[in-house]
mmCIF file of C-alpha atoms in Angstrom:
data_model
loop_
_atom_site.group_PDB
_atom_site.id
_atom_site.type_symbol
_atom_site.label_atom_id
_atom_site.label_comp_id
_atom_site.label_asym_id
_atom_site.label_seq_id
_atom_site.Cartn_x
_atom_site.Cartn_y
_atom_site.Cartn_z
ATOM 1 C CA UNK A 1 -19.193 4.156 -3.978
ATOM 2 C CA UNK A 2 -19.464 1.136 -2.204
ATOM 3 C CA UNK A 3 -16.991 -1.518 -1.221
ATOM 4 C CA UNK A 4 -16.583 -4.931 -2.854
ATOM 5 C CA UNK A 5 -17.576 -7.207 -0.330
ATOM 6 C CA UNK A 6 -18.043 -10.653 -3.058
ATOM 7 C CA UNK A 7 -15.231 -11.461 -6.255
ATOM 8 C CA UNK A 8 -14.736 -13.713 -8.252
ATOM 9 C CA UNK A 9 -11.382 -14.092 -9.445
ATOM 10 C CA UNK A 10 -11.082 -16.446 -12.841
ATOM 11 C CA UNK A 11 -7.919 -17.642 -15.053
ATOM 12 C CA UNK A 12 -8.508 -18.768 -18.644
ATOM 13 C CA UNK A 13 -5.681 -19.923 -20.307
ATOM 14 C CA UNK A 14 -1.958 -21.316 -18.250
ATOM 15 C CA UNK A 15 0.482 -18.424 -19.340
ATOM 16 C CA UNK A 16 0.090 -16.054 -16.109
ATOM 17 C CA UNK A 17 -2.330 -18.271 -13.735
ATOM 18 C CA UNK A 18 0.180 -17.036 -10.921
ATOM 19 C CA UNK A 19 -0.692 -13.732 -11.634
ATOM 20 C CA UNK A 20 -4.441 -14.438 -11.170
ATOM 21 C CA UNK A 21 -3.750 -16.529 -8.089
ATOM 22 C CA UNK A 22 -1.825 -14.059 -6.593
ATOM 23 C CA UNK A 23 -4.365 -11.375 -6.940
ATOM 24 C CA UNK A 24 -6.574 -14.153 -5.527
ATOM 25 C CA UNK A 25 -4.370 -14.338 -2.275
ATOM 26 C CA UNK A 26 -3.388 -9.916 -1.756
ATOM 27 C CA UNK A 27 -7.124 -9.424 -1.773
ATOM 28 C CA UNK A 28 -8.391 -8.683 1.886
ATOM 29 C CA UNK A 29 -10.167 -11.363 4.419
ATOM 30 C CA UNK A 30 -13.295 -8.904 4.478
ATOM 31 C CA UNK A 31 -13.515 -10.227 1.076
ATOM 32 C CA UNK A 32 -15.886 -13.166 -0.140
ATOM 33 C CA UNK A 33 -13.549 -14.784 -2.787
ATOM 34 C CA UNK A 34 -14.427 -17.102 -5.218
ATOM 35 C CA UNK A 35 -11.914 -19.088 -7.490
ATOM 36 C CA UNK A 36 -12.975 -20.205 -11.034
ATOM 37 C CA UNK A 37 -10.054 -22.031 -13.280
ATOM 38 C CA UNK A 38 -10.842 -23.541 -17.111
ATOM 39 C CA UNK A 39 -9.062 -26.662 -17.752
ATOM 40 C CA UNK A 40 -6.594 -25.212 -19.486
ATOM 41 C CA UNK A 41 -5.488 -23.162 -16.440
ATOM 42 C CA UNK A 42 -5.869 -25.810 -13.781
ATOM 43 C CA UNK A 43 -2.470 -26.142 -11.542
ATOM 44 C CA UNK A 44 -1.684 -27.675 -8.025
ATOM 45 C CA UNK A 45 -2.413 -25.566 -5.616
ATOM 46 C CA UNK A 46 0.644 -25.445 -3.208
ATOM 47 C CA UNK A 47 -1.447 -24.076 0.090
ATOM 48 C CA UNK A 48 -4.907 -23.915 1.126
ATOM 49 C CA UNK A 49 -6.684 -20.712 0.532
ATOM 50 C CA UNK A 50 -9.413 -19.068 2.077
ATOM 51 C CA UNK A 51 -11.455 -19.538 -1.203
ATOM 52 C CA UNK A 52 -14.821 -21.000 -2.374
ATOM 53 C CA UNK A 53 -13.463 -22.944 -6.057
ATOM 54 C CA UNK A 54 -16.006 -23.672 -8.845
ATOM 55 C CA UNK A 55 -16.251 -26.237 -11.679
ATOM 56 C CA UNK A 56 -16.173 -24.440 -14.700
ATOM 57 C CA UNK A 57 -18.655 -26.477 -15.865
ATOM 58 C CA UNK A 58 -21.044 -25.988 -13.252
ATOM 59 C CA UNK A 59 -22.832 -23.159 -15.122
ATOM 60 C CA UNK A 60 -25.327 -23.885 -11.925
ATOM 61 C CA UNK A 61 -23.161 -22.274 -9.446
ATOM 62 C CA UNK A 62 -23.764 -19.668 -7.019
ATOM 63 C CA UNK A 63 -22.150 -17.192 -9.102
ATOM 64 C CA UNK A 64 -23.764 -17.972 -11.899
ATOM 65 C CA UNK A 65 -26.527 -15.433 -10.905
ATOM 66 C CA UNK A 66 -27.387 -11.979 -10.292
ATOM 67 C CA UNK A 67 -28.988 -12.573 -7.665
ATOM 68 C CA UNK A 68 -26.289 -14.174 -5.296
ATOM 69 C CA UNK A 69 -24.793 -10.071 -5.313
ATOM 70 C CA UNK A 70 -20.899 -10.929 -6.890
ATOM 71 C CA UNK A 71 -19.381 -7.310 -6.763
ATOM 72 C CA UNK A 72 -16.697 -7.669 -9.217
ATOM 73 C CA UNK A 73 -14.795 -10.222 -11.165
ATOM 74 C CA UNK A 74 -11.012 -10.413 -12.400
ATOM 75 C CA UNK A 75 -10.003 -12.711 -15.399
ATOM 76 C CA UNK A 76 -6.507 -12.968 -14.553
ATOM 77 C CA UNK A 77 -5.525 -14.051 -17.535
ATOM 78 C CA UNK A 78 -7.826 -13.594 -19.648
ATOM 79 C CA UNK A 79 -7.725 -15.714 -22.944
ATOM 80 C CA UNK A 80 -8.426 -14.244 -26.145
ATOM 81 C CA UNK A 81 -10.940 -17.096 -26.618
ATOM 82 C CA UNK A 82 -12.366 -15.885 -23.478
ATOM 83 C CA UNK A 83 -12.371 -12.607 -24.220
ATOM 84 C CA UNK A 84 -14.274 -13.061 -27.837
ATOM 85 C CA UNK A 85 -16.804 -15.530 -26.106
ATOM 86 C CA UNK A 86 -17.816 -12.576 -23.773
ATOM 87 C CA UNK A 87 -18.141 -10.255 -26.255
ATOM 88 C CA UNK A 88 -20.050 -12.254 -28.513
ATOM 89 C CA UNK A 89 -22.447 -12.821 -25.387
ATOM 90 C CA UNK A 90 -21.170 -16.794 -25.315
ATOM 91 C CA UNK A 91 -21.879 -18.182 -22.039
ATOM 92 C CA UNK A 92 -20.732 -21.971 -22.559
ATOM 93 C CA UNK A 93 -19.168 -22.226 -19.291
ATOM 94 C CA UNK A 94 -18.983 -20.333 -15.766
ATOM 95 C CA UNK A 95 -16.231 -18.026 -16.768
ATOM 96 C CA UNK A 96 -17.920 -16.740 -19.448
ATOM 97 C CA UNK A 97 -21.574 -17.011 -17.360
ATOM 98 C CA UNK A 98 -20.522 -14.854 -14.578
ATOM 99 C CA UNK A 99 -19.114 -12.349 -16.998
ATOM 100 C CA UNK A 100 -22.323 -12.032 -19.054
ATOM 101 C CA UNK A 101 -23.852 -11.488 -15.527
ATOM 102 C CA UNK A 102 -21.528 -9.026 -14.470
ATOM 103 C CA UNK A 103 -22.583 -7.252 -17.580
ATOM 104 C CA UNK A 104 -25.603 -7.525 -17.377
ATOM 105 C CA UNK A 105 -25.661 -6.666 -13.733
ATOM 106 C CA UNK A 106 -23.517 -3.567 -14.696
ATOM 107 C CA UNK A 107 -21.095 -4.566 -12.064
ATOM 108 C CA UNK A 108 -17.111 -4.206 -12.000
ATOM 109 C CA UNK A 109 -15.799 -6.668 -14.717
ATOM 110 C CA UNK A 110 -11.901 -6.609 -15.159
ATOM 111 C CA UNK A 111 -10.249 -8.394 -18.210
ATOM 112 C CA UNK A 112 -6.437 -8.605 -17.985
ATOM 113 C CA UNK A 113 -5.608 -10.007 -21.366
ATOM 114 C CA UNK A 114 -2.286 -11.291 -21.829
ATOM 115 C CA UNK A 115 -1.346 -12.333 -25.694
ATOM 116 C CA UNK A 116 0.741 -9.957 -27.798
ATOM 117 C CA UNK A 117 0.920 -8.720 -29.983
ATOM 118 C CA UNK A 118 -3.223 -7.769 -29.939
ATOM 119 C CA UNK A 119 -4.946 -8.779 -32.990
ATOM 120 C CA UNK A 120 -7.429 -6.746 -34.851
ATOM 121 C CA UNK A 121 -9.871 -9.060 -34.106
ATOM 122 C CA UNK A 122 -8.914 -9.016 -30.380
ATOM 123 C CA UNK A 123 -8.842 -5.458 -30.289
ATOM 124 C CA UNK A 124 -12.348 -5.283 -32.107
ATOM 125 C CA UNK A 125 -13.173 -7.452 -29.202
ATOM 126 C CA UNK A 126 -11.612 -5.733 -26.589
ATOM 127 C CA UNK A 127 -13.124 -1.757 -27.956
ATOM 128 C CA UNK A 128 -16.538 -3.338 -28.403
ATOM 129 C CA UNK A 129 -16.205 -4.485 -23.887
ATOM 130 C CA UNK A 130 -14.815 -1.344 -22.863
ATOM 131 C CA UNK A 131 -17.383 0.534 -24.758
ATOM 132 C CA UNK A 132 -19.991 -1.642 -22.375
ATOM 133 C CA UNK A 133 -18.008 -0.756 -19.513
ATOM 134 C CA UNK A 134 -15.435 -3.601 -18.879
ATOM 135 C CA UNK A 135 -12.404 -2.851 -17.875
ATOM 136 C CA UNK A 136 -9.276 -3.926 -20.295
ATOM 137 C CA UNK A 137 -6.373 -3.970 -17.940
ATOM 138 C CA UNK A 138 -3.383 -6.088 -19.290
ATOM 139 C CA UNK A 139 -0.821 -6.667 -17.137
ATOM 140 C CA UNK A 140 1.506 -4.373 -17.893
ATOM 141 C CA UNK A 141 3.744 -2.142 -15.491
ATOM 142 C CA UNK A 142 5.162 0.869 -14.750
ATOM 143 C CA UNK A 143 8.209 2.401 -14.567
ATOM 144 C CA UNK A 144 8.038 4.997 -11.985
ATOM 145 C CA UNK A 145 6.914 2.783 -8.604
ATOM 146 C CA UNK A 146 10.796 1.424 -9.850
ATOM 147 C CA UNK A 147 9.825 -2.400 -9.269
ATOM 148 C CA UNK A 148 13.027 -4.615 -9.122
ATOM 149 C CA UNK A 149 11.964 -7.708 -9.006
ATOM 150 C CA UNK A 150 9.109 -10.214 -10.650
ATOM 151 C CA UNK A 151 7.340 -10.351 -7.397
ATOM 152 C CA UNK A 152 7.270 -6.082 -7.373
ATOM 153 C CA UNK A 153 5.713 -5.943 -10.969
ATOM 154 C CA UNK A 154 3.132 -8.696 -9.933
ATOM 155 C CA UNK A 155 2.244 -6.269 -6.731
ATOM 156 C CA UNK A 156 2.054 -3.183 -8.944
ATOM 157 C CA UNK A 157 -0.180 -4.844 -11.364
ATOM 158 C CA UNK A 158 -2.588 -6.606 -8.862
ATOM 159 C CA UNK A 159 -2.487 -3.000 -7.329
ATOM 160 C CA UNK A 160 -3.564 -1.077 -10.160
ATOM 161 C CA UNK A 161 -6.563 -3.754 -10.551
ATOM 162 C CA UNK A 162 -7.736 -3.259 -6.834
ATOM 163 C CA UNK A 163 -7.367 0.470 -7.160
ATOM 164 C CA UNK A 164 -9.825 -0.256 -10.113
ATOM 165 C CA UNK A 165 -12.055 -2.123 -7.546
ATOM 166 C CA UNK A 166 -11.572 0.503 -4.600
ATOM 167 C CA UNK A 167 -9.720 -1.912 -2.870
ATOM 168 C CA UNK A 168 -7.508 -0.215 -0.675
ATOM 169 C CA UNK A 169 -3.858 -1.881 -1.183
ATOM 170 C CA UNK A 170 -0.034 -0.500 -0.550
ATOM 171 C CA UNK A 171 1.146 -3.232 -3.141
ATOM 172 C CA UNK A 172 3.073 0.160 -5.145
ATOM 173 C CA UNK A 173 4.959 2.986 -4.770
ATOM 174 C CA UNK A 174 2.413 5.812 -5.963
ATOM 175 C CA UNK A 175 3.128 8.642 -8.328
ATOM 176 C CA UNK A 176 4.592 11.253 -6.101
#
């Protein structure tokens, strides 16, 4: 299997942008990293980060296409309205571009919707993804790594999604 060399990390929605930065900043230097945030999700950014960011809007970007090589992508959090636009195949913005090119590309594509309780509808959406081959990782934790604080559930989480990626991490304790 080989390593994940370019990501694109991408929050839709503002509940849990932290989350999705976060993941942005624990992934390693080796990594090519590239930042997309809707308008919805758009915060100050409190320190620079070693990070190329993208207009949503610029459905012209780099990542925009197979052929600039984008490993994997997190949506970190992923909105349901996100989440139903890249099921139905909607690509109205770069978000939803560079997931119809991860699918299409049959490259890592991880979804980490955060609403609950899940709809029918969203869970129509979210069976109908994973049956493609996307990954529907909430973020949810885990009681066994025994996190005890906010920032240890955030680790174990962002964890669990590079594990996904074959991203070697120590962000958990590990089932022993």
């Amino acid at each position: 299997m080989s390593k994940v060399q370019k990501i694109v990390i991408a929050t839709s929605g503002a509940s849990g942008v932290n989350l999705g930065l976060k993941t942005l900043e624990l992934l390693p230097d080796s990594i090519e990293k590239h930042l997309v945030m809707s308008s919805s999700s758009k915060i100050v950014l409190h320190k620079e980060m070693n990070v190329t960011k993208h207009n949503n809007n610029d459905i012209s970007a780099s990542i925009a296409s197979g052929s600039f090589g984008v490993d994997a992508m997190i949506i970190a959090p992923c909105s349901m309205n996100t989440l139903a636009k890249i099921a139905c195949g909607i690509s109205d913005n770069l978000i939803t571009r560079c997931a119809s090119v991860m699918i299409k590309e049959q490259k890592k594509l991880i979804l980490a919707p955060r609403e609950m309780p899940f709809s029918a509808i969203a869970l129509e959406n979210m069976q109908k993804l994973a049956s493609l081959g996307i990954i529907i990782a909430p973020p949810v934790m885990a009681y066994y790594s025994e996190q005890q604080t906010l920032d240890d559930m955030e680790n174990f989480i962002i964890g669990k999604w590079f594990d996904m990626l074959n991203i070697e991490n120590d962000l958990y304790k590990r089932w022993k």
